PDB file of C-alpha atoms in Angstrom:
ATOM      1  CA  GLY A   1     105.274 117.737 110.403  1.00 54.00           C
ATOM      2  CA  ALA A   2     102.052 116.464 112.240  1.00 79.00           C
ATOM      3  CA  GLY A   3     100.622 114.977 108.791  1.00 93.00           C
ATOM      4  CA  VAL A   4     101.367 114.580 105.153  1.00 96.00           C
ATOM      5  CA  SER A   5     101.547 117.725 103.289  1.00 97.00           C
ATOM      6  CA  GLN A   6     101.040 118.113  99.611  1.00 98.00           C
ATOM      7  CA  THR A   7     101.649 121.067  97.418  1.00 97.00           C
ATOM      8  CA  PRO A   8     100.024 122.511  95.350  1.00 97.00           C
ATOM      9  CA  SER A   9      96.440 121.784  96.559  1.00 96.00           C
ATOM     10  CA  ASN A  10      95.375 122.816  93.004  1.00 97.00           C
ATOM     11  CA  LYS A  11      97.175 123.005  89.821  1.00 97.00           C
ATOM     12  CA  VAL A  12      95.509 123.971  86.435  1.00 98.00           C
ATOM     13  CA  THR A  13      97.726 123.491  83.367  1.00 97.00           C
ATOM     14  CA  GLU A  14      97.543 123.282  79.612  1.00 97.00           C
ATOM     15  CA  LYS A  15      97.830 120.153  77.654  1.00 97.00           C
ATOM     16  CA  GLY A  16     101.453 119.515  76.852  1.00 97.00           C
ATOM     17  CA  LYS A  17     102.835 121.318  79.737  1.00 97.00           C
ATOM     18  CA  TYR A  18     105.125 119.802  82.461  1.00 98.00           C
ATOM     19  CA  VAL A  19     103.970 119.800  86.266  1.00 98.00           C
ATOM     20  CA  GLU A  20     105.521 118.644  89.424  1.00 98.00           C
ATOM     21  CA  LEU A  21     103.474 117.757  92.618  1.00 98.00           C
ATOM     22  CA  ARG A  22     105.271 117.771  95.886  1.00 98.00           C
ATOM     23  CA  CYS A  23     104.819 115.560  99.024  1.00 98.00           C
ATOM     24  CA  ASP A  24     106.169 116.038 102.491  1.00 97.00           C
ATOM     25  CA  PRO A  25     105.688 113.008 104.416  1.00 96.00           C
ATOM     26  CA  ILE A  26     105.433 112.582 108.174  1.00 94.00           C
ATOM     27  CA  SER A  27     108.710 113.009 109.760  1.00 92.00           C
ATOM     28  CA  GLY A  28     110.454 109.665 110.239  1.00 87.00           C
ATOM     29  CA  HIS A  29     108.240 107.550 107.900  1.00 89.00           C
ATOM     30  CA  THR A  30     110.360 105.507 105.640  1.00 88.00           C
ATOM     31  CA  ALA A  31     107.700 104.459 103.176  1.00 89.00           C
ATOM     32  CA  LEU A  32     106.064 106.824 100.781  1.00 93.00           C
ATOM     33  CA  TYR A  33     103.295 106.230  98.284  1.00 94.00           C
ATOM     34  CA  TRP A  34     101.631 108.012  95.495  1.00 97.00           C
ATOM     35  CA  TYR A  35      98.028 107.394  94.431  1.00 97.00           C
ATOM     36  CA  ARG A  36      95.784 108.758  91.812  1.00 97.00           C
ATOM     37  CA  GLN A  37      92.046 109.350  92.323  1.00 96.00           C
ATOM     38  CA  SER A  38      89.667 110.003  89.613  1.00 95.00           C
ATOM     39  CA  LEU A  39      86.256 111.429  90.181  1.00 91.00           C
ATOM     40  CA  GLY A  40      83.934 108.991  91.847  1.00 89.00           C
ATOM     41  CA  GLN A  41      86.758 106.317  92.046  1.00 92.00           C
ATOM     42  CA  GLY A  42      88.991 104.841  94.664  1.00 94.00           C
ATOM     43  CA  PRO A  43      92.528 105.710  94.899  1.00 95.00           C
ATOM     44  CA  GLU A  44      94.762 103.758  92.400  1.00 95.00           C
ATOM     45  CA  PHE A  45      98.325 102.964  93.209  1.00 94.00           C
ATOM     46  CA  LEU A  46     101.139 104.690  91.152  1.00 96.00           C
ATOM     47  CA  ILE A  47     104.483 104.096  92.829  1.00 95.00           C
ATOM     48  CA  TYR A  48     105.968 103.137  96.273  1.00 91.00           C
ATOM     49  CA  PHE A  49     109.264 104.330  97.720  1.00 92.00           C
ATOM     50  CA  GLN A  50     111.096 102.616 100.578  1.00 88.00           C
ATOM     51  CA  GLY A  51     113.674 105.201 101.593  1.00 87.00           C
ATOM     52  CA  THR A  52     115.276 106.884  98.509  1.00 89.00           C
ATOM     53  CA  GLY A  53     114.466 103.898  96.000  1.00 88.00           C
ATOM     54  CA  ALA A  54     111.353 103.193  94.200  1.00 87.00           C
ATOM     55  CA  ALA A  55     110.477  99.772  95.303  1.00 84.00           C
ATOM     56  CA  ASP A  56     107.374  99.376  93.010  1.00 88.00           C
ATOM     57  CA  ASP A  57     106.524 101.672  90.233  1.00 92.00           C
ATOM     58  CA  SER A  58     104.195  99.287  88.372  1.00 91.00           C
ATOM     59  CA  GLY A  59     101.222 101.591  88.771  1.00 93.00           C
ATOM     60  CA  LEU A  60     102.695 104.436  86.730  1.00 96.00           C
ATOM     61  CA  PRO A  61     100.657 104.557  83.557  1.00 95.00           C
ATOM     62  CA  ASN A  62     103.359 105.391  81.159  1.00 95.00           C
ATOM     63  CA  ASP A  63     106.760 107.013  80.789  1.00 96.00           C
ATOM     64  CA  ARG A  64     105.325 110.647  81.119  1.00 97.00           C
ATOM     65  CA  PHE A  65     105.223 109.985  84.813  1.00 98.00           C
ATOM     66  CA  PHE A  66     108.104 109.903  87.004  1.00 96.00           C
ATOM     67  CA  ALA A  67     108.771 110.246  90.792  1.00 97.00           C
ATOM     68  CA  VAL A  68     111.803 110.917  92.810  1.00 96.00           C
ATOM     69  CA  ARG A  69     112.666 110.873  96.549  1.00 95.00           C
ATOM     70  CA  PRO A  70     116.428 112.004  96.635  1.00 94.00           C
ATOM     71  CA  GLU A  71     116.891 112.185 100.231  1.00 92.00           C
ATOM     72  CA  GLY A  72     114.317 109.800 101.659  1.00 89.00           C
ATOM     73  CA  SER A  73     111.995 112.347 102.707  1.00 93.00           C
ATOM     74  CA  VAL A  74     110.123 114.768 100.348  1.00 97.00           C
ATOM     75  CA  SER A  75     109.003 113.228  97.128  1.00 97.00           C
ATOM     76  CA  THR A  76     108.166 114.867  93.803  1.00 98.00           C
ATOM     77  CA  LEU A  77     105.851 113.477  91.311  1.00 98.00           C
ATOM     78  CA  LYS A  78     106.680 114.641  87.649  1.00 98.00           C
ATOM     79  CA  ILE A  79     104.516 114.488  84.764  1.00 98.00           C
ATOM     80  CA  GLN A  80     105.651 115.436  81.251  1.00 97.00           C
ATOM     81  CA  ARG A  81     103.538 116.505  78.281  1.00 97.00           C
ATOM     82  CA  THR A  82     100.282 116.534  80.268  1.00 98.00           C
ATOM     83  CA  GLU A  83      97.021 115.135  78.800  1.00 97.00           C
ATOM     84  CA  ARG A  84      93.517 115.884  79.732  1.00 96.00           C
ATOM     85  CA  GLY A  85      93.239 112.248  80.875  1.00 96.00           C
ATOM     86  CA  ASP A  86      95.828 113.024  83.586  1.00 97.00           C
ATOM     87  CA  SER A  87      93.193 115.274  85.346  1.00 97.00           C
ATOM     88  CA  ALA A  88      92.701 113.732  88.845  1.00 97.00           C
ATOM     89  CA  VAL A  89      93.691 114.064  92.421  1.00 97.00           C
ATOM     90  CA  TYR A  90      97.032 112.995  93.178  1.00 98.00           C
ATOM     91  CA  LEU A  91      97.303 111.427  96.840  1.00 98.00           C
ATOM     92  CA  CYS A  92     100.506 110.976  98.740  1.00 97.00           C
ATOM     93  CA  ALA A  93     100.671 108.736 101.715  1.00 95.00           C
ATOM     94  CA  SER A  94     103.432 107.711 104.173  1.00 92.00           C
ATOM     95  CA  SER A  95     103.882 104.984 106.674  1.00 88.00           C
ATOM     96  CA  PRO A  96     106.472 104.326 109.314  1.00 83.00           C
ATOM     97  CA  LEU A  97     107.045 100.597 108.731  1.00 67.00           C
ATOM     98  CA  GLY A  98     109.372  98.981 106.129  1.00 58.00           C
ATOM     99  CA  ARG A  99     108.373  96.711 103.191  1.00 53.00           C
ATOM    100  CA  ASN A 100     108.584  93.446 104.987  1.00 52.00           C
ATOM    101  CA  SER A 101     106.959  94.372 108.204  1.00 51.00           C
ATOM    102  CA  GLY A 102     103.465  93.745 109.215  1.00 49.00           C
ATOM    103  CA  ALA A 103     100.375  95.683 107.967  1.00 51.00           C
ATOM    104  CA  ASN A 104     101.335  99.194 106.983  1.00 68.00           C
ATOM    105  CA  VAL A 105      99.023 101.854 108.210  1.00 82.00           C
ATOM    106  CA  LEU A 106      99.040 104.628 105.581  1.00 89.00           C
ATOM    107  CA  THR A 107      98.324 108.218 106.413  1.00 91.00           C
ATOM    108  CA  PHE A 108      97.218 110.158 103.377  1.00 95.00           C
ATOM    109  CA  GLY A 109      97.595 113.802 102.450  1.00 96.00           C
ATOM    110  CA  ALA A 110      94.925 115.960 101.252  1.00 96.00           C
ATOM    111  CA  GLY A 111      96.031 115.635  97.639  1.00 97.00           C
ATOM    112  CA  SER A 112      96.845 117.772  94.686  1.00 98.00           C
ATOM    113  CA  ARG A 113      93.929 118.325  92.249  1.00 97.00           C
ATOM    114  CA  LEU A 114      95.409 118.447  88.779  1.00 98.00           C
ATOM    115  CA  THR A 115      93.340 119.743  85.978  1.00 98.00           C
ATOM    116  CA  VAL A 116      94.533 119.743  82.356  1.00 97.00           C
ATOM    117  CA  LEU A 117      92.812 122.001  79.976  1.00 96.00           C
TER     118      LEU A 117
ATOM    119  CA  GLY B   1      96.371  91.193  90.761  1.00 80.00           C
ATOM    120  CA  GLU B   2      93.890  91.977  93.499  1.00 86.00           C
ATOM    121  CA  ASN B   3      90.321  93.207  92.535  1.00 91.00           C
ATOM    122  CA  VAL B   4      88.119  94.732  95.231  1.00 95.00           C
ATOM    123  CA  GLU B   5      84.406  95.405  94.556  1.00 96.00           C
ATOM    124  CA  GLN B   6      82.278  97.477  96.880  1.00 97.00           C
ATOM    125  CA  HIS B   7      78.632  97.756  97.397  1.00 97.00           C
ATOM    126  CA  PRO B   8      76.548  99.853  97.498  1.00 97.00           C
ATOM    127  CA  SER B   9      77.782 102.978  95.590  1.00 97.00           C
ATOM    128  CA  THR B  10      75.387 105.132  97.662  1.00 97.00           C
ATOM    129  CA  LEU B  11      73.689 104.683 100.988  1.00 98.00           C
ATOM    130  CA  SER B  12      71.270 106.889 102.789  1.00 98.00           C
ATOM    131  CA  VAL B  13      70.307 106.202 106.317  1.00 97.00           C
ATOM    132  CA  GLN B  14      68.251 108.185 109.015  1.00 97.00           C
ATOM    133  CA  GLU B  15      70.070 109.361 111.859  1.00 97.00           C
ATOM    134  CA  GLY B  16      70.636 106.723 114.666  1.00 97.00           C
ATOM    135  CA  ASP B  17      70.174 103.865 112.131  1.00 97.00           C
ATOM    136  CA  SER B  18      72.940 101.371 111.265  1.00 98.00           C
ATOM    137  CA  ALA B  19      74.745 101.313 107.988  1.00 98.00           C
ATOM    138  CA  VAL B  20      76.495  98.348 106.352  1.00 98.00           C
ATOM    139  CA  ILE B  21      79.035  98.456 103.445  1.00 98.00           C
ATOM    140  CA  LYS B  22      80.227  95.250 101.815  1.00 98.00           C
ATOM    141  CA  CYS B  23      83.241  94.449  99.987  1.00 98.00           C
ATOM    142  CA  THR B  24      84.578  91.276  98.168  1.00 97.00           C
ATOM    143  CA  TYR B  25      88.207  90.691  97.122  1.00 96.00           C
ATOM    144  CA  SER B  26      89.602  88.192  94.788  1.00 94.00           C
ATOM    145  CA  ASP B  27      93.171  87.288  95.945  1.00 91.00           C
ATOM    146  CA  SER B  28      92.847  84.674  98.684  1.00 90.00           C
ATOM    147  CA  ALA B  29      96.384  85.715  99.801  1.00 88.00           C
ATOM    148  CA  SER B  30      95.362  89.146 100.945  1.00 90.00           C
ATOM    149  CA  ASN B  31      95.747  89.410 104.641  1.00 89.00           C
ATOM    150  CA  TYR B  32      95.141  92.980 105.636  1.00 90.00           C
ATOM    151  CA  PHE B  33      91.830  94.980 105.132  1.00 94.00           C
ATOM    152  CA  PRO B  34      91.601  98.644 106.072  1.00 94.00           C
ATOM    153  CA  TRP B  35      88.647 100.968 105.762  1.00 97.00           C
ATOM    154  CA  TYR B  36      89.126 104.498 104.942  1.00 97.00           C
ATOM    155  CA  LYS B  37      86.782 107.497 105.375  1.00 97.00           C
ATOM    156  CA  GLN B  38      87.124 110.472 102.898  1.00 96.00           C
ATOM    157  CA  GLU B  39      85.410 113.859 103.484  1.00 95.00           C
ATOM    158  CA  LEU B  40      85.137 116.406 100.719  1.00 92.00           C
ATOM    159  CA  GLY B  41      88.493 117.944  99.846  1.00 89.00           C
ATOM    160  CA  LYS B  42      90.448 115.790 102.153  1.00 92.00           C
ATOM    161  CA  GLY B  43      92.434 112.626 101.869  1.00 94.00           C
ATOM    162  CA  PRO B  44      91.338 109.339 102.953  1.00 95.00           C
ATOM    163  CA  GLN B  45      91.629 108.538 106.681  1.00 95.00           C
ATOM    164  CA  LEU B  46      91.965 105.193 108.394  1.00 94.00           C
ATOM    165  CA  ILE B  47      89.011 104.437 110.535  1.00 96.00           C
ATOM    166  CA  ILE B  48      89.423 100.742 111.207  1.00 96.00           C
ATOM    167  CA  ASP B  49      91.362  97.780 109.868  1.00 93.00           C
ATOM    168  CA  ILE B  50      91.384  93.922 110.288  1.00 93.00           C
ATOM    169  CA  ARG B  51      93.705  91.185 109.768  1.00 89.00           C
ATOM    170  CA  SER B  52      93.176  87.791 108.236  1.00 85.00           C
ATOM    171  CA  ASN B  53      93.666  86.072 111.410  1.00 85.00           C
ATOM    172  CA  VAL B  54      90.545  87.859 112.976  1.00 84.00           C
ATOM    173  CA  GLY B  55      87.116  87.477 112.125  1.00 91.00           C
ATOM    174  CA  GLU B  56      85.669  90.715 113.803  1.00 94.00           C
ATOM    175  CA  LYS B  57      86.923  93.933 115.305  1.00 94.00           C
ATOM    176  CA  LYS B  58      85.118  96.648 117.018  1.00 96.00           C
ATOM    177  CA  ASP B  59      85.813 100.233 117.887  1.00 94.00           C
ATOM    178  CA  GLN B  60      83.073 102.144 119.603  1.00 96.00           C
ATOM    179  CA  ARG B  61      80.183 102.547 116.870  1.00 97.00           C
ATOM    180  CA  ILE B  62      82.239 101.073 114.155  1.00 98.00           C
ATOM    181  CA  ALA B  63      82.965  97.297 113.513  1.00 97.00           C
ATOM    182  CA  VAL B  64      84.389  95.259 110.594  1.00 97.00           C
ATOM    183  CA  THR B  65      83.880  91.407 109.921  1.00 97.00           C
ATOM    184  CA  LEU B  66      85.876  89.300 107.699  1.00 96.00           C
ATOM    185  CA  ASN B  67      84.816  86.071 105.966  1.00 95.00           C
ATOM    186  CA  LYS B  68      88.037  84.615 104.459  1.00 93.00           C
ATOM    187  CA  THR B  69      86.271  81.673 102.985  1.00 93.00           C
ATOM    188  CA  ALA B  70      83.867  83.784 100.946  1.00 94.00           C
ATOM    189  CA  LYS B  71      86.523  86.518 100.590  1.00 95.00           C
ATOM    190  CA  HIS B  72      84.368  89.314 101.679  1.00 95.00           C
ATOM    191  CA  PHE B  73      84.498  91.950 104.494  1.00 97.00           C
ATOM    192  CA  SER B  74      82.009  94.464 105.835  1.00 98.00           C
ATOM    193  CA  LEU B  75      81.916  97.730 107.665  1.00 98.00           C
ATOM    194  CA  HIS B  76      79.171  98.303 110.182  1.00 98.00           C
ATOM    195  CA  ILE B  77      78.393 101.660 111.607  1.00 98.00           C
ATOM    196  CA  THR B  78      75.789 101.772 114.448  1.00 97.00           C
ATOM    197  CA  GLU B  79      73.905 104.806 115.792  1.00 97.00           C
ATOM    198  CA  THR B  80      74.753 106.880 112.766  1.00 98.00           C
ATOM    199  CA  GLN B  81      75.386 110.499 113.043  1.00 97.00           C
ATOM    200  CA  PRO B  82      75.440 113.426 110.493  1.00 96.00           C
ATOM    201  CA  GLU B  83      79.153 113.602 110.888  1.00 96.00           C
ATOM    202  CA  ASP B  84      79.399 110.066 109.631  1.00 97.00           C
ATOM    203  CA  SER B  85      78.398 111.370 106.185  1.00 98.00           C
ATOM    204  CA  ALA B  86      81.432 110.972 103.806  1.00 97.00           C
ATOM    205  CA  VAL B  87      82.761 108.494 101.305  1.00 97.00           C
ATOM    206  CA  TYR B  88      84.001 105.288 102.627  1.00 98.00           C
ATOM    207  CA  PHE B  89      86.451 102.982 100.869  1.00 97.00           C
ATOM    208  CA  CYS B  90      87.557  99.299 101.652  1.00 97.00           C
ATOM    209  CA  ALA B  91      90.928  98.117 100.675  1.00 95.00           C
ATOM    210  CA  ALA B  92      92.926  94.909 100.444  1.00 93.00           C
ATOM    211  CA  ILE B  93      96.573  94.026 100.490  1.00 86.00           C
ATOM    212  CA  LEU B  94      99.006  91.144 100.882  1.00 77.00           C
ATOM    213  CA  THR B  95     101.407  92.535 103.419  1.00 71.00           C
ATOM    214  CA  GLY B  96     105.052  91.793 103.013  1.00 64.00           C
ATOM    215  CA  GLY B  97     104.645  91.167  99.324  1.00 58.00           C
ATOM    216  CA  GLY B  98     104.731  94.805  98.358  1.00 60.00           C
ATOM    217  CA  ASN B  99     102.558  97.739  99.697  1.00 69.00           C
ATOM    218  CA  LYS B 100     100.118  98.164  96.877  1.00 81.00           C
ATOM    219  CA  LEU B 101      96.732  98.706  98.501  1.00 89.00           C
ATOM    220  CA  THR B 102      93.906  97.897  96.280  1.00 92.00           C
ATOM    221  CA  PHE B 103      90.713 100.249  96.956  1.00 95.00           C
ATOM    222  CA  GLY B 104      87.173  99.589  96.176  1.00 96.00           C
ATOM    223  CA  THR B 105      85.157 102.176  94.297  1.00 95.00           C
ATOM    224  CA  GLY B 106      83.703 103.765  97.399  1.00 97.00           C
ATOM    225  CA  THR B 107      80.381 104.246  99.072  1.00 98.00           C
ATOM    226  CA  GLN B 108      78.822 107.631  99.469  1.00 98.00           C
ATOM    227  CA  LEU B 109      77.119 107.589 102.844  1.00 98.00           C
ATOM    228  CA  LYS B 110      74.609 110.198 103.840  1.00 98.00           C
ATOM    229  CA  VAL B 111      73.094 110.333 107.240  1.00 97.00           C
ATOM    230  CA  GLU B 112      69.800 112.274 107.147  1.00 95.00           C
ATOM    231  CA  LEU B 113      68.314 114.125 110.156  1.00 90.00           C
TER     232      LEU B 113
END
């Protein structure tokens, strides 16, 4: 597509529930990133995929968070046993360059706003 | 890891005036510094970037300066317009060493008529 598409745009869930957030990157972009943005803060890195593999997952806060990108395109961020502190906007970005290339220009989606009640 | 500080957190200017936002970074190895504009309900959008081998870059009304010695970089917007009102984020990264952009905390810019 023309841009990075994220669904759902808004998700309200109850504490303890499981949620999945989906990201469709720009066609042909090999790199995909998940960031989390809390109110009034800058985006914080969660995980980075190069192709199908997670090249860097050091930003995932704990083992309740997991992300996959099975075919090297669409990615799903999965959150188990959600907590109120998980409430945030989850941003996905993609870029066309590989890990060891020059500066990567990231294109962000509009985000998925997660509210845990 | 990298730490990026951004100031001011809010900035209000009159239309036509200039706006300056400043950031400092901690990792002297960082070599790429993008600036993003985020409008309400949207994702951050890249507006300008600079690499460590350049001291200044300009694109129409927007310019970015980089002082590697002091480890700070700034965004300059001239002839501000109401549509410039948004939250602006600076970021820093060491390219080739992963792709973990570290963002500042953002500056809410308001351009008043």
